[in-house]
PDB file of C-alpha atoms in Angstrom:
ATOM      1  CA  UNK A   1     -34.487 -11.911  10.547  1.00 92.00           C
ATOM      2  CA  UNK A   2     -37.124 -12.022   8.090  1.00 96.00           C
ATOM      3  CA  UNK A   3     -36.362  -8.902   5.762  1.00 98.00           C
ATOM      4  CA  UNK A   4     -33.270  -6.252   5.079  1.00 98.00           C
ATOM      5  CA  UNK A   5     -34.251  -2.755   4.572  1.00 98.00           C
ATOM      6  CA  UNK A   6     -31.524  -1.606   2.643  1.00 98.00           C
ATOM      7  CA  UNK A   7     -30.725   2.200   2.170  1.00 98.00           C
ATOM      8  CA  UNK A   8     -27.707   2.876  -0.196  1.00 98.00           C
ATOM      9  CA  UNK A   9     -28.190   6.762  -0.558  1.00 94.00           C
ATOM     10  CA  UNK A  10     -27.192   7.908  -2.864  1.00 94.00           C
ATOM     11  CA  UNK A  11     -24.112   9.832  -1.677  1.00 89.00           C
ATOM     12  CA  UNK A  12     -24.944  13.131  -0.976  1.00 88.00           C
ATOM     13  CA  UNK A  13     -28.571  12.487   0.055  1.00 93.00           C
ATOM     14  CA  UNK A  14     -28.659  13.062   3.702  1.00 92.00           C
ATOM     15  CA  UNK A  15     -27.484   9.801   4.326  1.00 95.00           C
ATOM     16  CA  UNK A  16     -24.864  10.713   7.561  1.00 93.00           C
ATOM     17  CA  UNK A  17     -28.369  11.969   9.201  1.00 95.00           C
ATOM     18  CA  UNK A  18     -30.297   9.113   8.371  1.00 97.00           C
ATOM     19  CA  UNK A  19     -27.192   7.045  10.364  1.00 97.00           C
ATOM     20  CA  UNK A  20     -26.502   9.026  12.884  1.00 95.00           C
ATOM     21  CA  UNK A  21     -30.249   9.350  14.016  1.00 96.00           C
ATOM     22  CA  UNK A  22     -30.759   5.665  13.625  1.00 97.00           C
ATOM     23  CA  UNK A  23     -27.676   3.968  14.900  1.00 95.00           C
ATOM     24  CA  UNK A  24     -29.277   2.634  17.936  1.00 93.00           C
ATOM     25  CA  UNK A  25     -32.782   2.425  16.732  1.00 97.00           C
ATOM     26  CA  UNK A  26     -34.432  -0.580  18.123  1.00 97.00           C
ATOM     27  CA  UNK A  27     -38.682  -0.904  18.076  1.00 97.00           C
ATOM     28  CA  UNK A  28     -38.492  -4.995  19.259  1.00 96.00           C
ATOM     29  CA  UNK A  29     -39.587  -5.443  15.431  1.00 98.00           C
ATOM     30  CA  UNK A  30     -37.129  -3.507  13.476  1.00 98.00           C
ATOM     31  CA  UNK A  31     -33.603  -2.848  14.525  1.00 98.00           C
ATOM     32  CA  UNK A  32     -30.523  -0.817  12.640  1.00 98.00           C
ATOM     33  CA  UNK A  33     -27.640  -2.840  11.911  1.00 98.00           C
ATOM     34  CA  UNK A  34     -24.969  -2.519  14.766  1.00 96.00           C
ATOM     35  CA  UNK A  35     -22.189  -3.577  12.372  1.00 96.00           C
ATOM     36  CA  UNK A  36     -19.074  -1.547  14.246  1.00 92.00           C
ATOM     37  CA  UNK A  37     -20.210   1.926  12.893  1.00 95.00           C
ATOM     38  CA  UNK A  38     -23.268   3.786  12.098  1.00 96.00           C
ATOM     39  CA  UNK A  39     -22.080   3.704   8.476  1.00 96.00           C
ATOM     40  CA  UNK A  40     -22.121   0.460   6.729  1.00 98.00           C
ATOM     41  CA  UNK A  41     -20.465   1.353   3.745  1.00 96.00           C
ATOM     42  CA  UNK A  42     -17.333  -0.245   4.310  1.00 95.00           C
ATOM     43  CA  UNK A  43     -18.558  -3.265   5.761  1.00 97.00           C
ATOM     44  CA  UNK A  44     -20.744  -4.648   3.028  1.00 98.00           C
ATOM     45  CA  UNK A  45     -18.122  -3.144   0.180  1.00 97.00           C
ATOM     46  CA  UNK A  46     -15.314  -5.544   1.885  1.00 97.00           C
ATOM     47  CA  UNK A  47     -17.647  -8.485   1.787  1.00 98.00           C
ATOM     48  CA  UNK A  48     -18.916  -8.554  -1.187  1.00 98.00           C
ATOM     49  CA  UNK A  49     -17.242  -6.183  -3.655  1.00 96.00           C
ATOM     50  CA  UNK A  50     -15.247  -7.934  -6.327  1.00 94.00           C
ATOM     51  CA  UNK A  51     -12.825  -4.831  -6.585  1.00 95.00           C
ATOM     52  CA  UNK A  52     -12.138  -4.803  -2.814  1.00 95.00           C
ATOM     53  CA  UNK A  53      -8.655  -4.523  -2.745  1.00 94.00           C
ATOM     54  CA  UNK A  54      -9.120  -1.792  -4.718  1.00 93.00           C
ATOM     55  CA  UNK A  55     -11.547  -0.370  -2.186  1.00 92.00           C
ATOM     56  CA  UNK A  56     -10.243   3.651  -1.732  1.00 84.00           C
ATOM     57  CA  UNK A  57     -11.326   3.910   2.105  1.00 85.00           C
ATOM     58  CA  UNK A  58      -8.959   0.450   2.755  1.00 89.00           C
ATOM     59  CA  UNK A  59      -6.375   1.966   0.476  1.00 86.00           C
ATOM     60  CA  UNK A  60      -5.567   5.525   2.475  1.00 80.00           C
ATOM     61  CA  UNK A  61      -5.805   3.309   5.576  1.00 85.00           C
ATOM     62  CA  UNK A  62      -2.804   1.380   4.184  1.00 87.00           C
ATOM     63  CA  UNK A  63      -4.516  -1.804   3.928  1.00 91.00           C
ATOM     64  CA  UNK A  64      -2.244  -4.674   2.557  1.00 93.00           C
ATOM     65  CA  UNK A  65      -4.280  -7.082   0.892  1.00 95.00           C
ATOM     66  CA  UNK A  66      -3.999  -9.848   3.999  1.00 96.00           C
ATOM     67  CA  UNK A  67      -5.063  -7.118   6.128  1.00 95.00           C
ATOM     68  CA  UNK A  68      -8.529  -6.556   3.807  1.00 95.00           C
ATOM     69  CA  UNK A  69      -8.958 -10.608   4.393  1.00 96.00           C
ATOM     70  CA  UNK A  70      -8.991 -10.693   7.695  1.00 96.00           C
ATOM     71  CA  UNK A  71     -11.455  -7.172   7.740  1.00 95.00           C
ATOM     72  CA  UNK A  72     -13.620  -9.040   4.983  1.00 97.00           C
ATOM     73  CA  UNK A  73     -13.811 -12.381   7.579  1.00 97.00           C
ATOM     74  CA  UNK A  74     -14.719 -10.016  10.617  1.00 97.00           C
ATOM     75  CA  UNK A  75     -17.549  -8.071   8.803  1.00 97.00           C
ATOM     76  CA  UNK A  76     -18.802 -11.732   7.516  1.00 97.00           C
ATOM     77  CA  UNK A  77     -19.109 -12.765  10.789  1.00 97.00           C
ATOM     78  CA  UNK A  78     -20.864  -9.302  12.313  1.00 97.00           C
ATOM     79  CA  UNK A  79     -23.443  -9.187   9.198  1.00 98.00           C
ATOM     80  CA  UNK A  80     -24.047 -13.314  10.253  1.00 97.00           C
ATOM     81  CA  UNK A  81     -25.027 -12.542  13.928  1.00 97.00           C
ATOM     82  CA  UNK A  82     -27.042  -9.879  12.818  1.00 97.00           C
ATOM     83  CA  UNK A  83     -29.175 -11.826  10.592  1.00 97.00           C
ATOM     84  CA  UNK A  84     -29.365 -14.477  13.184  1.00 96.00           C
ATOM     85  CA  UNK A  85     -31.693 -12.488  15.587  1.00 95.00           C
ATOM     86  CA  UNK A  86     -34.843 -13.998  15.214  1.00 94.00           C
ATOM     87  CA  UNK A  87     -35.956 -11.687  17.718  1.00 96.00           C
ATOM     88  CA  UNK A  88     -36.356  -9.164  15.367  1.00 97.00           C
ATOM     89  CA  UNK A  89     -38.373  -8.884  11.776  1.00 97.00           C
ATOM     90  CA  UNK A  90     -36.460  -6.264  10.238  1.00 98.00           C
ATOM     91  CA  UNK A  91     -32.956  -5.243   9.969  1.00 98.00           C
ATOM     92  CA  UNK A  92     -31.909  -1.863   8.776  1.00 98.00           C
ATOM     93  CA  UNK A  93     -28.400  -1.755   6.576  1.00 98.00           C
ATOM     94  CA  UNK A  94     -26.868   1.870   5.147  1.00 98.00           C
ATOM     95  CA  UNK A  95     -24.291   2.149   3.302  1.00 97.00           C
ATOM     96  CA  UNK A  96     -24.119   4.806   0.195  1.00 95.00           C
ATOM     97  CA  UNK A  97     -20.775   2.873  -1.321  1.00 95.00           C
ATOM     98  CA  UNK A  98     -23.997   0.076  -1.674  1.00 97.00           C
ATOM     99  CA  UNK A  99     -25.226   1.899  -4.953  1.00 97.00           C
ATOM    100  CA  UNK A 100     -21.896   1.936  -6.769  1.00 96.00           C
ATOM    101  CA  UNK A 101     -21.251  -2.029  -6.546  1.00 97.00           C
ATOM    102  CA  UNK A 102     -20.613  -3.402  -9.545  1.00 97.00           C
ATOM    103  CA  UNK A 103     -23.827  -5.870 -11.148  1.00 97.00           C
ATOM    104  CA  UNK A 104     -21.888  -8.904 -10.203  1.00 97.00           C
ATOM    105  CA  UNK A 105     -20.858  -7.308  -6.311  1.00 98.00           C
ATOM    106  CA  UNK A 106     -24.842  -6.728  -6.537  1.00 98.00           C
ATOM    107  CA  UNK A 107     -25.499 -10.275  -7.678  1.00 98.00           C
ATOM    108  CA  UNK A 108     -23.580 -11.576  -4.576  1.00 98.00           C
ATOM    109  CA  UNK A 109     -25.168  -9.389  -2.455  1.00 98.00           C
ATOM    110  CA  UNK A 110     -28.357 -10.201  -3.015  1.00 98.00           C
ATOM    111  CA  UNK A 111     -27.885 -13.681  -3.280  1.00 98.00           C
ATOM    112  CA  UNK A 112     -26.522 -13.485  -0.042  1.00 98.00           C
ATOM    113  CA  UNK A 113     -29.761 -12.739   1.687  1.00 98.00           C
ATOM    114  CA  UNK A 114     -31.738 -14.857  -0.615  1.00 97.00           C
ATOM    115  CA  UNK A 115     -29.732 -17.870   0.326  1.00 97.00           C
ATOM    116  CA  UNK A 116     -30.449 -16.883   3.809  1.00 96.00           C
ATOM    117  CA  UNK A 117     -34.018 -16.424   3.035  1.00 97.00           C
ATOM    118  CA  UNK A 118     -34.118 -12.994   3.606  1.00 97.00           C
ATOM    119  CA  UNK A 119     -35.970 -10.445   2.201  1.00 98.00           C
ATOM    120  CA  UNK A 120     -34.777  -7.119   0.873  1.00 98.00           C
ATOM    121  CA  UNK A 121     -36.183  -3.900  -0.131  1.00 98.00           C
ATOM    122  CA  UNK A 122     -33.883  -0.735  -1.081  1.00 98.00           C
ATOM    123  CA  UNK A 123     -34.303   2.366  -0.566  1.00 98.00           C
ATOM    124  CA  UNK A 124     -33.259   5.234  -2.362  1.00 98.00           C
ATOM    125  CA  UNK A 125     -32.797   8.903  -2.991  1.00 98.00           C
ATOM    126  CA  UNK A 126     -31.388  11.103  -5.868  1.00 97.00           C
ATOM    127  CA  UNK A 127     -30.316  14.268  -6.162  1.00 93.00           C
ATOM    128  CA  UNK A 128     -30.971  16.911  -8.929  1.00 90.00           C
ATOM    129  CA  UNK A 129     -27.266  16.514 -10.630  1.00 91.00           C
ATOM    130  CA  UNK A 130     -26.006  20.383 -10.187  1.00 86.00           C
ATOM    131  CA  UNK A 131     -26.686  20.422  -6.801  1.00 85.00           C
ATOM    132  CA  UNK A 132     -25.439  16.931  -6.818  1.00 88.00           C
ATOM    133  CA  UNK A 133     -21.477  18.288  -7.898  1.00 86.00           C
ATOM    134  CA  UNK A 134     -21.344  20.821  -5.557  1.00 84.00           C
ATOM    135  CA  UNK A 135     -21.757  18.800  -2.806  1.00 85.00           C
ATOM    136  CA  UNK A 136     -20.415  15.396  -4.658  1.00 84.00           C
ATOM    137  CA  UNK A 137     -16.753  18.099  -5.163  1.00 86.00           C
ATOM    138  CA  UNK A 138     -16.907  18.626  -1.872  1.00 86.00           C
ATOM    139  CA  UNK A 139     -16.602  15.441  -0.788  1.00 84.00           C
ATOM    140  CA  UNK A 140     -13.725  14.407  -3.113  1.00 84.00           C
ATOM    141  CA  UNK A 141     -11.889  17.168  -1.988  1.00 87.00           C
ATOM    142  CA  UNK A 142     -12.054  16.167   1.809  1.00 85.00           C
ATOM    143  CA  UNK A 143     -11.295  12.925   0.073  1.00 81.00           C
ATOM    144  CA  UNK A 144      -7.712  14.355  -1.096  1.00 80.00           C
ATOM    145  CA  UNK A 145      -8.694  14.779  -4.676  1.00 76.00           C
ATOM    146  CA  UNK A 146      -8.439  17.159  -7.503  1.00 67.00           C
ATOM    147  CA  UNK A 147     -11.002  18.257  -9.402  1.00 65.00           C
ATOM    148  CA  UNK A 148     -12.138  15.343 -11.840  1.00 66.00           C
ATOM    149  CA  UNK A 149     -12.989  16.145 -15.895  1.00 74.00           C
ATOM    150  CA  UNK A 150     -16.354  15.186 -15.065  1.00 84.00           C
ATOM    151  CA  UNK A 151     -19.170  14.818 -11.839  1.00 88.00           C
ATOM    152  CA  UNK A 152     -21.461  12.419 -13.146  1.00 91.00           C
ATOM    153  CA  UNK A 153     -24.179  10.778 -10.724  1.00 93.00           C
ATOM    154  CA  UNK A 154     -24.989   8.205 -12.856  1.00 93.00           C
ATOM    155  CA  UNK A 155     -28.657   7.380 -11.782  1.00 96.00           C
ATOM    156  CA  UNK A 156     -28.703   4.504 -13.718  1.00 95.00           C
ATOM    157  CA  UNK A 157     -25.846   2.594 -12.388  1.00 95.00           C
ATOM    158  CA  UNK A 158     -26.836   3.037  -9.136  1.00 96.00           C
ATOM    159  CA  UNK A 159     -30.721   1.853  -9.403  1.00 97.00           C
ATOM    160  CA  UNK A 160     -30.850  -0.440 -12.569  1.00 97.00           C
ATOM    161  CA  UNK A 161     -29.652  -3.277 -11.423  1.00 98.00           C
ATOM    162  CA  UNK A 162     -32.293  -3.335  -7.920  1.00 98.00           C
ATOM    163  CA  UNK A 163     -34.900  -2.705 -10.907  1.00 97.00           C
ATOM    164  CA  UNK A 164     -34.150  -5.236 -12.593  1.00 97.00           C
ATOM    165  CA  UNK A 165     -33.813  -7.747 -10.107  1.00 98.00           C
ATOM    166  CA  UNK A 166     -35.851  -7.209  -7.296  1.00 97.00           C
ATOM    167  CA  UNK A 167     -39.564  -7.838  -7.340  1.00 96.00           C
ATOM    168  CA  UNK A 168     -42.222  -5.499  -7.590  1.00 94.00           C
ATOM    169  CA  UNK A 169     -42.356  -2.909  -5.094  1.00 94.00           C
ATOM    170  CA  UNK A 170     -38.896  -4.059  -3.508  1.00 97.00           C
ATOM    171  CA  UNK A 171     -37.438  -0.964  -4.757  1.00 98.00           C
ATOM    172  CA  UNK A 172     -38.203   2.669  -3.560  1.00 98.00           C
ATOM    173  CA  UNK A 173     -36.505   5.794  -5.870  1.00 98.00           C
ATOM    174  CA  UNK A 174     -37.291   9.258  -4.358  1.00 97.00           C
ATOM    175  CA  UNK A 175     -36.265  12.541  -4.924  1.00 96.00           C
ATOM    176  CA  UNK A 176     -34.019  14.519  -2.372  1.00 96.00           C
ATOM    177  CA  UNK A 177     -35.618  17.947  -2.466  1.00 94.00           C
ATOM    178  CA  UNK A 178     -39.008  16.619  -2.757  1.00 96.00           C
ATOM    179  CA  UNK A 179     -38.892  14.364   0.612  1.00 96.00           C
ATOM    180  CA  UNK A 180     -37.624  17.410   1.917  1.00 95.00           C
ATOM    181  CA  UNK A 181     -40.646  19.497   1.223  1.00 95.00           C
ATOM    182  CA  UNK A 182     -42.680  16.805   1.642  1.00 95.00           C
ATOM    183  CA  UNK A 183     -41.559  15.673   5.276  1.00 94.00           C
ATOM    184  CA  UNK A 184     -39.693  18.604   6.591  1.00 92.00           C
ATOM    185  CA  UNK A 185     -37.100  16.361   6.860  1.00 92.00           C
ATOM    186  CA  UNK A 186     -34.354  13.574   5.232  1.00 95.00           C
ATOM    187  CA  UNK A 187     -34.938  11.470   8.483  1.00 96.00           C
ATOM    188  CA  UNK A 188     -38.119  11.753   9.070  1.00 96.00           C
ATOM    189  CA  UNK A 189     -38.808  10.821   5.159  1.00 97.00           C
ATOM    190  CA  UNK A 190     -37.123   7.630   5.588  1.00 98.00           C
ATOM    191  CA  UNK A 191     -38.618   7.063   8.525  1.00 97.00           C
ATOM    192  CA  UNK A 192     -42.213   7.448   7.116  1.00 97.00           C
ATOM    193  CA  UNK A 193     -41.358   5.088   4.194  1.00 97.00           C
ATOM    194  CA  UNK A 194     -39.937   2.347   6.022  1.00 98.00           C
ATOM    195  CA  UNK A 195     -43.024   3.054   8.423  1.00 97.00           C
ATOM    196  CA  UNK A 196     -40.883   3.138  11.303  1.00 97.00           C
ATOM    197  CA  UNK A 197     -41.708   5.969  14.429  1.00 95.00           C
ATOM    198  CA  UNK A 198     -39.094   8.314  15.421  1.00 93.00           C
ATOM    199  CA  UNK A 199     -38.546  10.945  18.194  1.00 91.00           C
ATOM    200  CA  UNK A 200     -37.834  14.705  17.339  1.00 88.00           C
ATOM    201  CA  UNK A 201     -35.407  14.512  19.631  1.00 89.00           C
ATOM    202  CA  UNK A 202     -33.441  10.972  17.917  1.00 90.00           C
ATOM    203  CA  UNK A 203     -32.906  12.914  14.971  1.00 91.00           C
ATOM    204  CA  UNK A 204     -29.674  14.096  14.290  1.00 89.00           C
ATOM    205  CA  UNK A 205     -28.560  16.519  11.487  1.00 84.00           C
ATOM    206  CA  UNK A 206     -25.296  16.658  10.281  1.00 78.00           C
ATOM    207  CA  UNK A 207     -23.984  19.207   7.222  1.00 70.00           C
ATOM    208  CA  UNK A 208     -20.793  18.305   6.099  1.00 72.00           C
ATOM    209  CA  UNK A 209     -20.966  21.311   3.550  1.00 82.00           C
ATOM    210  CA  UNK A 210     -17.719  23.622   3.512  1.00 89.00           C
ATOM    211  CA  UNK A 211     -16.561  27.102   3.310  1.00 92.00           C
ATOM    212  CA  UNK A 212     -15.747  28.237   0.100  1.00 92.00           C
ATOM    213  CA  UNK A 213     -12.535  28.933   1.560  1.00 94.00           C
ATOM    214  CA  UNK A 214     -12.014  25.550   2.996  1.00 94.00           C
ATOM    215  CA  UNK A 215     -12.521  24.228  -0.313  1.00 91.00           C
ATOM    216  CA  UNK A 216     -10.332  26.259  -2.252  1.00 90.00           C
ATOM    217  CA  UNK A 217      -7.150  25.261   0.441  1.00 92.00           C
ATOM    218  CA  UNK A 218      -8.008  21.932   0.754  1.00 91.00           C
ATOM    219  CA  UNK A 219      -7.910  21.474  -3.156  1.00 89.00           C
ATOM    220  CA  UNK A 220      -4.661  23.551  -3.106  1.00 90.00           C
ATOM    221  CA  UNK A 221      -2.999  21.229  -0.811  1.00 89.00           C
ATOM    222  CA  UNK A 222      -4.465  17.781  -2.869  1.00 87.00           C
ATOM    223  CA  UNK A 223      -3.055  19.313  -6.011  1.00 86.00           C
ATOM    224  CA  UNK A 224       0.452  19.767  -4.388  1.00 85.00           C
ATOM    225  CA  UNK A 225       2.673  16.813  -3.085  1.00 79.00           C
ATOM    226  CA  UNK A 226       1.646  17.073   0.262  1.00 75.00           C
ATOM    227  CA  UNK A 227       1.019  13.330   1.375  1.00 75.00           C
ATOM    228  CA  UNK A 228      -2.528  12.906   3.318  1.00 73.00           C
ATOM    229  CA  UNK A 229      -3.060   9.271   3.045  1.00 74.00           C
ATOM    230  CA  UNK A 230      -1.294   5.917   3.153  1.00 76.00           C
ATOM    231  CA  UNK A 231      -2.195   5.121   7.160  1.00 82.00           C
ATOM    232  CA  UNK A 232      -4.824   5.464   9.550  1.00 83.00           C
ATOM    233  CA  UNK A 233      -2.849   8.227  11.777  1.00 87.00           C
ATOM    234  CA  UNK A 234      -2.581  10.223   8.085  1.00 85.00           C
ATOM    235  CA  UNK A 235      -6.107  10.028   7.635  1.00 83.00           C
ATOM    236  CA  UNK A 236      -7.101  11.000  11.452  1.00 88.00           C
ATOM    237  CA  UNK A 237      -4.908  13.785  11.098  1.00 90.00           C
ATOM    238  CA  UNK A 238      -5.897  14.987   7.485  1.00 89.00           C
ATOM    239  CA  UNK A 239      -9.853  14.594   8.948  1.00 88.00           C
ATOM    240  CA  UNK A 240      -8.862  16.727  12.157  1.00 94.00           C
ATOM    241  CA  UNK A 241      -7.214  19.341  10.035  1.00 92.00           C
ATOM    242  CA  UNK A 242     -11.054  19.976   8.001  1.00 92.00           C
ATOM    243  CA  UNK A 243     -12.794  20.364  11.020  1.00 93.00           C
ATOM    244  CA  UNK A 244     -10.084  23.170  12.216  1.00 95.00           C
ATOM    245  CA  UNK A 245     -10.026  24.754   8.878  1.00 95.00           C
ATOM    246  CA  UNK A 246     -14.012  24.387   8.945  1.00 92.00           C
ATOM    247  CA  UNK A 247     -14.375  25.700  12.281  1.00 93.00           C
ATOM    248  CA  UNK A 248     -11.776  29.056  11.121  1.00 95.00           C
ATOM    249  CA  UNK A 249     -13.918  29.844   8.160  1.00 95.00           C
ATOM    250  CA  UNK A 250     -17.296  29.123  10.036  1.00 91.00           C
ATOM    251  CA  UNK A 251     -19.663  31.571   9.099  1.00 90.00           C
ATOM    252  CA  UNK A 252     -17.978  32.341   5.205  1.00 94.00           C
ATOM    253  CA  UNK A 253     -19.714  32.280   2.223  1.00 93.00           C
ATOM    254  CA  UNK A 254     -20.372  28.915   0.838  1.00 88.00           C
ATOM    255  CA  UNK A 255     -19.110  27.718  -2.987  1.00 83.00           C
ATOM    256  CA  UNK A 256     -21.134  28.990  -5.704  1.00 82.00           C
ATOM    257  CA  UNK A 257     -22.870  25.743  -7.617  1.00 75.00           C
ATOM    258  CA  UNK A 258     -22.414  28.288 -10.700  1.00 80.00           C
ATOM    259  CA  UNK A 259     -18.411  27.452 -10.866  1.00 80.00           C
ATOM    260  CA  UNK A 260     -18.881  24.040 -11.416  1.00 80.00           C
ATOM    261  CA  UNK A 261     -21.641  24.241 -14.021  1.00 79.00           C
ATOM    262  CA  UNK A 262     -19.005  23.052 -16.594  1.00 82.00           C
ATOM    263  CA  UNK A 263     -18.040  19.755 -15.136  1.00 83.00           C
ATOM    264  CA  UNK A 264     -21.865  18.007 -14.677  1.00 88.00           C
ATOM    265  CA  UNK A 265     -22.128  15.582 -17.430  1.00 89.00           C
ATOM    266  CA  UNK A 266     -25.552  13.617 -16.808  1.00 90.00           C
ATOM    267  CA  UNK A 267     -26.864  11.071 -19.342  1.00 89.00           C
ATOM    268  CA  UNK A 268     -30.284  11.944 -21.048  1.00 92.00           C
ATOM    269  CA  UNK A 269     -31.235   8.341 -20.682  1.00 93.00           C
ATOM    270  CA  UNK A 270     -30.121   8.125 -17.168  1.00 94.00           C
ATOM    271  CA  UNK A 271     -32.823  11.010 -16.644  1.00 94.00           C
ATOM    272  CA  UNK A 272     -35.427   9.334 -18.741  1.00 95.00           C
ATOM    273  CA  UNK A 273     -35.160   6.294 -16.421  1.00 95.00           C
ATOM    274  CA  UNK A 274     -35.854   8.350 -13.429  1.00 95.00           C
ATOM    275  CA  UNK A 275     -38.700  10.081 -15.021  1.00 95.00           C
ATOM    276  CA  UNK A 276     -40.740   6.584 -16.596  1.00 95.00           C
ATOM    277  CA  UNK A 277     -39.591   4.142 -13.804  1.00 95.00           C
ATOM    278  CA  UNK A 278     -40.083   6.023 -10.495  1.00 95.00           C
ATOM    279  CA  UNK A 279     -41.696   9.618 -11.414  1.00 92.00           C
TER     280      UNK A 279
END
């Protein structure tokens, strides 16, 4: 493998599509990752996160810290035969979690391919940071949080480090809404910039957007003692009761952005970047 296309979002950006539509793409020059699921979020955060035992998607699966060793040797050796193929050019890796490394888990990761001789390029996209929190409180809630103080989607943590560190034209920054308009579609917009070809018919579109109604219980039950998490057959079951609450409430009006105007804090500098750097 002689370069790793790597997409890490940002959360909220489409990304399920973008996996779900490519999960068995395969041209005989560029080939998705088959790393176990279509999502490789959890993968490359076990391998190479320095806070992985901290990791919240090992935690409400009850993950004891040998347990998250033996997860982290697996992945290693999945991600090795991977990059092994030299059958293939290109490999494709997605994973939003990617973006939210810290610098060092970043470090690591790169070095990782560089020692390997591999090349990367990132992809991502942003999203405009109101629209951003309603679908970012969404997701915590199916998550089995409360509301936080703050929805920040700090731009800057995300996509500084890849600046920094990756060399000219390694790194591609676009905006959400834009390859939208632009493309007609978040798939097809990847597609185009990675200059891969993809069928109509491949592409898959998931919306993981809620009921209002949804919302509002599943934030009631979070905020009371109900226990969702702490094993794998808690977190099946809490999943399976969204889609029957979403599938009740199917065709209710949808939460007003308005009502969580209060909690988007965005940094004017993390704004700034986007604006100079990438447009």
């Amino acid at each position: 493998m002689k370069e790793v296309i790597l997409h890490i979002g940002m959360h909220k950006t489409g990304s399920s599509s973008i996996q779900q539509s490519l999960k068995s793409y395969d041209d005989r020059v560029t080939k998705y990752a088959d790393l176990g699921d279509s999502n490789h979020s959890m993968l490359m955060t076990t391998i190479f996160s320095s806070s992985r035992y901290d990791y919240h998607t090992l935690n409400k699966k009850g993950y004891t810290h040998e347990k998250i060793d033996k997860q982290k040797a697996s992945y290693e050796e999945l991600l090795s035969m991977e990059l092994a193929n030299k059958e293939r050019e290109r490999l494709i890796i997605s994973g939003e979690d990617i973006s939210v490394l810290d610098d060092d888990s970043k470090k690591d990761l790169l070095n990782y391919f560089k020692l390997r001789n591999v090349k990367v390029k990132v992809v991502a996209y942003v999203r405009e940071p109101h629209s951003f929190a309603v679908s970012c409180f969404q997701q915590l809630v199916r998550a089995g949080m409360s509301l936080p103080r703050k929805i920040n989607p700090i731009y800057s943590k995300r996509i500084r480090f890849f600046y920094e560190n990756l060399p000219e034209g390694s790194l591609v920054v676009k905006d959400f809404s834009d390859a939208i308009k632009n493309s007609g579609d978040i798939v097809r917009d990847f597609a185009n910039t990675i200059d891969i070809s993809i069928n109509d018919t491949d592409i898959v579109r998931t919306n993981e957007s809620l009921p209002a109604a949804v919302v509002k219980l599943l934030y009631l039950l979070n905020k009371s003692s109900f226990s969702t998490f702490g094993s794998e057959q808690r977190l099946r079951t809490w999943f399976q009761l969204i889609e029957l609450l979403r599938s009740y409430f199917s065709g209710t009006e949808k939460l007003d952005k308005n009502l969580l105007r209060g909690y988007v804090e965005c940094q004017d500098s993390d704004l700034e970047f986007l604006n100079k750097e990438f447009g």
